[in-house]
Coordinates of C-alpha atoms in Angstrom, one line a residue:
M1 CA 2.0 -31.0 -10.9
R2 CA 4.4 -32.4 -8.3
R3 CA 3.8 -31.4 -4.7
T4 CA 7.1 -29.6 -4.4
S5 CA 6.5 -27.6 -7.6
A6 CA 3.0 -26.6 -6.5
L7 CA 4.3 -25.5 -3.1
R8 CA 7.1 -23.4 -4.7
A9 CA 4.6 -21.7 -7.0
A10 CA 2.1 -21.0 -4.2
V11 CA 4.9 -19.7 -2.0
A12 CA 6.3 -17.6 -4.8
A13 CA 3.0 -16.1 -5.4
L14 CA 2.6 -15.0 -1.8
M15 CA 6.1 -13.8 -1.5
L16 CA 5.1 -10.8 -3.6
T17 CA 3.3 -9.3 -0.5
V18 CA 4.9 -7.1 2.1
G19 CA 2.5 -5.7 4.7
L20 CA 1.6 -5.6 8.4
G21 CA -0.3 -8.6 9.7
G22 CA -2.3 -9.3 12.8
A23 CA -3.6 -12.5 14.3
H24 CA -7.0 -11.9 12.7
S25 CA -7.8 -12.6 9.1
G26 CA -10.6 -11.3 6.9
T27 CA -11.9 -7.9 6.1
A28 CA -11.5 -6.4 9.6
S29 CA -8.0 -5.2 10.5
A30 CA -6.5 -6.9 13.5
A31 CA -4.5 -5.0 16.2
P32 CA -1.0 -6.3 16.5
A33 CA 0.2 -8.2 19.5
A34 CA 1.5 -6.2 22.5
D35 CA 5.0 -7.5 22.0
P36 CA 6.7 -7.2 18.6
P37 CA 7.3 -10.5 16.8
T38 CA 10.8 -11.8 16.4
V39 CA 12.5 -9.8 13.7
S40 CA 14.7 -11.5 11.2
S41 CA 18.2 -10.2 10.5
G42 CA 17.3 -10.0 6.8
L43 CA 14.4 -7.6 7.5
L44 CA 16.7 -5.5 9.6
D45 CA 19.3 -5.5 6.9
A46 CA 16.8 -4.3 4.3
M47 CA 15.6 -1.5 6.6
Q48 CA 19.2 -0.4 7.2
Q49 CA 19.9 -0.4 3.5
D50 CA 16.7 1.3 2.2
L51 CA 15.9 3.6 5.2
G52 CA 19.5 4.4 6.3
L53 CA 19.0 3.1 9.8
T54 CA 21.3 1.2 12.2
K55 CA 20.2 -2.2 13.5
Y56 CA 19.1 -0.7 16.8
Q57 CA 17.2 2.1 15.1
A58 CA 15.4 -0.4 12.9
E59 CA 14.4 -2.5 15.9
E60 CA 13.1 0.5 17.8
R61 CA 11.2 1.8 14.8
L62 CA 9.4 -1.5 14.3
R63 CA 8.4 -1.5 17.9
A64 CA 7.2 2.1 17.8
E65 CA 5.2 1.6 14.6
Q66 CA 3.4 -1.4 16.1
A67 CA 2.4 0.8 19.1
A68 CA 1.3 3.6 16.7
V69 CA -1.2 1.2 15.0
R70 CA -3.0 0.6 18.3
V71 CA -2.9 4.3 19.2
E72 CA -4.3 5.5 15.9
N73 CA -7.3 3.2 16.1
E74 CA -8.1 4.3 19.6
A75 CA -7.5 8.0 18.9
R76 CA -9.9 7.9 16.0
R77 CA -12.5 6.2 18.2
I78 CA -12.4 8.6 21.1
T79 CA -12.1 11.9 19.2
G80 CA -15.0 11.4 16.7
G81 CA -15.7 14.4 14.6
S82 CA -12.6 16.3 15.9
Y83 CA -10.3 13.7 14.3
A84 CA -8.3 15.2 11.4
G85 CA -5.9 12.4 10.5
A86 CA -2.6 11.0 11.9
W87 CA 0.9 10.1 10.9
F88 CA 3.9 8.4 12.4
E89 CA 6.8 10.8 13.0
A90 CA 10.0 8.8 12.5
T91 CA 12.2 11.4 14.2
T92 CA 10.4 11.1 17.5
G93 CA 9.1 7.5 17.2
R94 CA 5.6 8.7 18.1
L95 CA 2.2 9.1 16.4
V96 CA 0.9 12.6 15.7
V97 CA -2.9 13.0 15.8
A98 CA -4.4 16.1 14.2
L99 CA -7.5 17.5 16.0
T100 CA -9.9 20.4 15.4
D101 CA -11.0 20.6 19.1
R102 CA -8.5 21.6 21.7
N103 CA -10.5 19.8 24.4
E104 CA -9.6 16.4 22.9
E105 CA -5.9 17.0 23.2
A106 CA -5.4 15.7 26.8
D107 CA -7.2 12.4 26.1
V108 CA -5.2 11.7 22.9
R109 CA -1.9 12.6 24.7
A110 CA -2.8 10.1 27.4
L111 CA -2.8 7.4 24.8
G112 CA 0.9 8.2 24.1
A113 CA 0.5 10.3 21.0
D114 CA 1.4 13.9 20.2
T115 CA -1.3 16.3 18.9
R116 CA -1.6 19.1 16.4
L117 CA -4.5 21.6 16.3
V118 CA -5.8 22.2 12.7
R119 CA -8.8 23.8 11.0
H120 CA -10.3 21.0 8.9
S121 CA -11.5 17.6 10.2
A122 CA -10.8 14.4 8.4
A123 CA -14.5 14.2 7.4
A124 CA -14.3 17.7 5.8
L125 CA -11.1 16.8 3.9
D126 CA -12.6 13.5 2.7
G127 CA -15.6 15.6 1.4
T128 CA -13.2 17.8 -0.6
K129 CA -11.5 14.8 -2.0
S130 CA -14.8 13.2 -3.0
R131 CA -15.7 16.4 -4.9
L132 CA -12.4 16.1 -6.8
D133 CA -13.0 12.5 -7.5
A134 CA -16.2 13.5 -9.4
L135 CA -14.2 15.7 -11.8
A136 CA -12.6 14.4 -15.0
A137 CA -8.8 15.0 -14.7
P138 CA -6.5 15.6 -17.7
S139 CA -3.4 13.5 -18.2
G140 CA -1.2 16.3 -16.8
V141 CA -2.7 15.7 -13.3
A142 CA -0.9 12.9 -11.5
G143 CA -3.3 12.4 -8.6
W144 CA -4.6 13.8 -5.3
H145 CA -4.9 12.7 -1.6
V146 CA -5.9 13.9 1.8
D147 CA -2.7 15.0 3.6
P148 CA -3.1 15.3 7.4
R149 CA 0.2 17.0 7.8
S150 CA -0.8 20.0 5.7
N151 CA -4.5 19.6 6.7
S152 CA -5.5 19.8 3.0
V153 CA -6.0 17.8 -0.1
V154 CA -2.7 17.7 -2.0
L155 CA -3.1 17.8 -5.8
T156 CA -0.1 16.7 -7.8
V157 CA 0.4 18.0 -11.3
V158 CA 3.1 16.9 -13.8
R159 CA 5.6 19.7 -14.0
A160 CA 5.9 19.7 -17.8
A161 CA 2.1 20.0 -18.1
R162 CA 1.4 22.6 -15.4
T163 CA 0.8 25.4 -17.9
E164 CA -1.5 23.4 -20.2
P165 CA -5.0 25.0 -20.3
A166 CA -6.7 21.7 -19.3
V167 CA -4.5 21.4 -16.2
R168 CA -4.9 25.0 -15.2
A169 CA -8.6 24.7 -15.5
F170 CA -8.7 21.5 -13.4
V171 CA -6.6 23.2 -10.7
A172 CA -9.0 26.1 -10.6
Q173 CA -11.9 23.7 -10.2
A174 CA -10.1 21.8 -7.5
R175 CA -9.4 24.8 -5.4
A176 CA -13.1 25.7 -5.5
T177 CA -14.0 22.4 -3.8
G178 CA -12.2 23.1 -0.5
P179 CA -8.7 23.3 1.0
V180 CA -6.4 22.2 -1.8
T181 CA -2.6 22.4 -1.9
V182 CA -1.0 22.1 -5.4
V183 CA 2.5 20.4 -5.7
E184 CA 4.5 19.3 -8.8
T185 CA 6.1 16.1 -9.8
A186 CA 8.5 15.4 -12.7
N187 CA 6.9 12.0 -13.4
A188 CA 3.4 10.8 -14.3
P189 CA 2.3 7.5 -12.7
R190 CA 2.1 4.3 -14.7
T191 CA 1.2 0.7 -14.0
Y192 CA 3.9 -2.0 -13.5
A193 CA 2.8 -4.8 -15.8
A194 CA 5.4 -6.2 -18.1
G195 CA 5.9 -8.6 -21.1
T196 CA 6.7 -12.2 -20.4
V197 CA 10.1 -12.8 -18.9
G198 CA 11.7 -15.4 -16.6
G199 CA 11.3 -15.6 -12.9
D200 CA 8.7 -16.7 -10.4
P201 CA 5.6 -14.7 -11.6
Y202 CA 2.3 -15.5 -12.9
Y203 CA 1.2 -14.9 -16.5
T204 CA -2.0 -14.0 -18.3
G205 CA -1.8 -13.6 -22.0
N206 CA 1.5 -12.0 -22.8
V207 CA 1.5 -10.1 -19.5
R208 CA 3.6 -11.0 -16.4
C209 CA 2.5 -9.8 -13.0
S210 CA 3.2 -10.7 -9.4
I211 CA 1.0 -12.5 -6.8
G212 CA -0.1 -10.4 -3.9
F213 CA -1.5 -12.4 -0.9
S214 CA -3.0 -15.8 -0.5
V215 CA -6.7 -16.0 0.4
H216 CA -8.7 -19.1 0.9
G217 CA -9.3 -20.4 -2.6
G218 CA -6.7 -18.3 -4.4
F219 CA -4.8 -15.0 -4.3
V220 CA -5.4 -11.3 -4.8
T221 CA -3.4 -9.1 -7.2
A222 CA -3.8 -6.0 -9.4
G223 CA -6.8 -5.5 -11.6
H224 CA -4.9 -4.2 -14.6
C225 CA -3.1 -7.5 -14.9
G226 CA -6.2 -9.4 -16.2
R227 CA -10.0 -9.3 -16.7
A228 CA -12.5 -11.6 -15.2
G229 CA -12.5 -15.0 -17.0
A230 CA -8.8 -14.7 -18.1
A231 CA -6.7 -17.8 -17.6
V232 CA -3.6 -17.6 -15.4
R233 CA -0.4 -19.6 -15.8
G234 CA 2.0 -20.2 -12.9
W235 CA 5.7 -19.7 -12.7
D236 CA 6.3 -23.0 -14.6
G237 CA 3.9 -22.2 -17.4
S238 CA 1.3 -24.7 -16.2
A239 CA -2.4 -23.8 -15.8
M240 CA -2.8 -22.2 -12.4
G241 CA -6.2 -20.5 -12.1
T242 CA -8.7 -18.0 -13.4
F243 CA -9.5 -14.3 -12.7
Q244 CA -12.9 -14.5 -10.9
G245 CA -13.2 -10.7 -10.5
S246 CA -11.2 -7.7 -11.7
S247 CA -11.6 -3.9 -11.5
F248 CA -9.5 -1.3 -13.4
P249 CA -9.5 1.7 -13.6
G250 CA -11.6 3.1 -10.8
D251 CA -10.0 0.4 -8.6
D252 CA -6.9 -1.7 -9.2
Y253 CA -7.6 -5.1 -7.7
A254 CA -8.5 -8.7 -8.7
Y255 CA -9.2 -12.1 -7.3
V256 CA -7.7 -15.2 -8.9
S257 CA -9.1 -18.7 -8.0
I258 CA -6.6 -21.5 -8.2
H259 CA -6.9 -25.0 -9.7
S260 CA -6.3 -28.3 -8.0
G261 CA -2.6 -29.1 -7.7
W262 CA -2.0 -25.6 -6.3
W263 CA -2.6 -24.4 -2.8
T264 CA -2.3 -21.3 -0.7
V265 CA 0.2 -20.5 2.0
P266 CA 0.4 -17.4 4.3
V267 CA 3.9 -16.4 3.0
V268 CA 5.5 -13.4 1.2
L269 CA 8.7 -14.2 -0.7
G270 CA 11.9 -12.6 0.7
W271 CA 13.9 -13.5 -2.4
G272 CA 16.9 -14.3 -0.3
T273 CA 17.2 -10.7 0.8
V274 CA 15.1 -11.5 3.9
P275 CA 13.7 -14.8 5.1
D276 CA 10.2 -15.5 3.6
R277 CA 7.7 -13.6 5.7
L278 CA 4.7 -15.2 7.4
V279 CA 1.4 -13.2 7.1
R280 CA -0.5 -12.9 10.4
G281 CA -3.1 -10.3 9.6
S282 CA -3.9 -7.1 7.8
A283 CA -3.7 -4.3 10.4
E284 CA -3.2 -1.0 8.5
A285 CA 0.1 0.9 9.1
P286 CA -0.1 4.6 9.6
I287 CA 1.3 7.3 7.4
G288 CA 5.0 7.6 8.1
A289 CA 5.4 3.9 9.0
S290 CA 8.0 1.7 7.3
I291 CA 6.8 -0.7 4.7
C292 CA 8.3 -3.3 2.3
R293 CA 7.3 -4.7 -1.1
S294 CA 7.9 -8.0 -2.8
G295 CA 7.7 -8.4 -6.6
S296 CA 8.9 -10.8 -9.3
T297 CA 11.1 -8.2 -11.1
T298 CA 12.8 -6.2 -8.4
R299 CA 12.1 -8.5 -5.5
W300 CA 12.4 -7.0 -2.0
H301 CA 12.5 -3.3 -1.3
C302 CA 11.5 -1.1 1.6
G303 CA 10.4 2.5 2.2
T304 CA 7.7 4.5 4.1
V305 CA 4.0 5.2 3.7
L306 CA 3.7 8.7 2.3
A307 CA -0.1 9.1 1.9
K308 CA -3.4 7.3 2.0
N309 CA -6.7 7.5 0.1
E310 CA -5.0 9.0 -3.0
T311 CA -6.6 9.2 -6.4
V312 CA -4.0 8.3 -9.0
N313 CA -4.6 9.5 -12.5
Y314 CA -3.1 6.8 -14.9
S315 CA -3.3 7.2 -18.6
Q316 CA -6.0 4.5 -18.6
G317 CA -8.1 6.4 -16.0
A318 CA -8.2 7.4 -12.4
V319 CA -7.9 4.8 -9.6
H320 CA -9.2 5.7 -6.1
Q321 CA -8.3 5.0 -2.5
M322 CA -4.7 4.2 -3.1
T323 CA -1.8 4.3 -0.7
K324 CA 1.4 6.1 -1.8
T325 CA 4.9 4.9 -0.7
S326 CA 8.5 5.7 -1.2
V327 CA 9.3 2.1 -2.2
C328 CA 10.6 1.6 -5.8
A329 CA 9.1 -0.9 -8.3
E330 CA 9.4 -1.8 -12.0
G331 CA 7.5 -3.5 -14.7
G332 CA 6.3 -7.0 -13.7
D333 CA 6.0 -6.0 -10.0
S334 CA 2.3 -5.2 -10.4
G335 CA 0.1 -7.1 -8.1
G336 CA 2.9 -8.0 -5.7
S337 CA 2.8 -7.7 -1.9
F338 CA 3.1 -4.7 0.3
I339 CA 3.7 -5.8 3.9
S340 CA 4.6 -4.1 7.2
G341 CA 6.1 -6.4 9.8
D342 CA 3.9 -9.4 9.5
Q343 CA 0.7 -7.5 8.4
A344 CA -0.5 -7.5 4.8
Q345 CA -1.0 -4.0 3.5
G346 CA -1.9 -4.1 -0.2
V347 CA -1.1 -5.1 -3.8
T348 CA 1.3 -3.1 -6.0
S349 CA -0.5 -1.0 -8.6
G350 CA 1.9 1.5 -10.3
G351 CA 4.2 4.4 -9.8
W352 CA 7.1 6.2 -11.3
G353 CA 10.9 5.7 -11.4
N354 CA 12.8 2.5 -10.9
C355 CA 14.9 0.6 -8.3
S356 CA 18.2 2.1 -9.6
S357 CA 17.4 5.8 -9.3
G358 CA 14.4 5.5 -7.0
G359 CA 10.8 6.5 -7.3
E360 CA 7.3 6.2 -5.7
T361 CA 4.8 3.3 -5.8
W362 CA 1.1 3.1 -5.0
F363 CA -0.8 0.1 -3.7
Q364 CA -4.4 -0.9 -3.4
P365 CA -5.2 -1.7 0.3
V366 CA -5.8 -5.4 0.8
N367 CA -8.7 -5.0 3.3
E368 CA -10.7 -3.2 0.5
I369 CA -10.1 -6.2 -1.8
L370 CA -11.1 -8.7 0.8
G371 CA -14.3 -6.9 1.5
R372 CA -15.1 -6.4 -2.2
Y373 CA -15.0 -10.1 -3.0
G374 CA -15.9 -11.6 0.4
L375 CA -12.5 -13.2 0.8
T376 CA -10.6 -14.4 3.9
L377 CA -6.9 -13.7 4.1
H378 CA -4.8 -16.8 4.6
T379 CA -2.8 -16.2 7.8
A380 CA -0.3 -18.1 9.8

């Protein structure tokens, strides 16, 4: 393979990631720098289009979200068992930290966050979710996650199936596990793999997916795109690599090693909508933060983080520890990058809707994938 072709393929692969990045790579999240990086006009344009912001509002939001990452990590550390979750409030530009102990409020506010007193700690809510994870969910249940705003575990059921006996029985079981709030959705989640079509994707068998992030030795992507041992072809159809590890359902992540003639670069493709993004780390963005996605079908789109640690109940089985976003996606975007600023967030798994009428998409957090396979994120 010519050098230019290999570079294009490697870059195209990485361009499918859209997450936050810090100066540190690997399984540990890195705190972003004190000053926000230079923001491209393309990124600001995308935030204005997808989030309805002015240029000034987009700049201020990125600055505030970067500060919120640091504040959330410190608030979690100093509050211990009183910590009940946190989220970024776009209307105020501040992080809100939920607490079960009034005595912790002053210390958290001194960090620059707002506080909310609640009944259940994050540990208690995680316990409730773990008990739900042990139950077998029927197809009419879309998923569940810990929601710090409502201080409960939110259980989502498909509206058309809400009266089915199996769904009603599961809801009753769920409510017995702890504080559970039931909501409805019109759509069931599905994965975003697709049949072979043109573009700059990768292929395995007759399936097209998107590259997530470069790691030293290869890239990470979605597990439902291929099983361990499966051969991978690049955007030009030539042999690119092999799935070394893959998990789906339960998880939705995979590691692909690449052959000689291909190499990795710390880049996520902007598809001409924004300049290609350098990846500088993997600091995790809070709930409410803006986030963007790159994929080989619908390319570059942005939205916000809606929930974390959600169990998504696909038709193939439940997948745990997912992050839900308001970003749209379509078939073939699976495995692609989620990025916030210059920080890698995760790889696209599935969702509902499309990029014409809108929808929601889940991603598997990248730090979990790095830890699972002992990988090091390739950073700039």
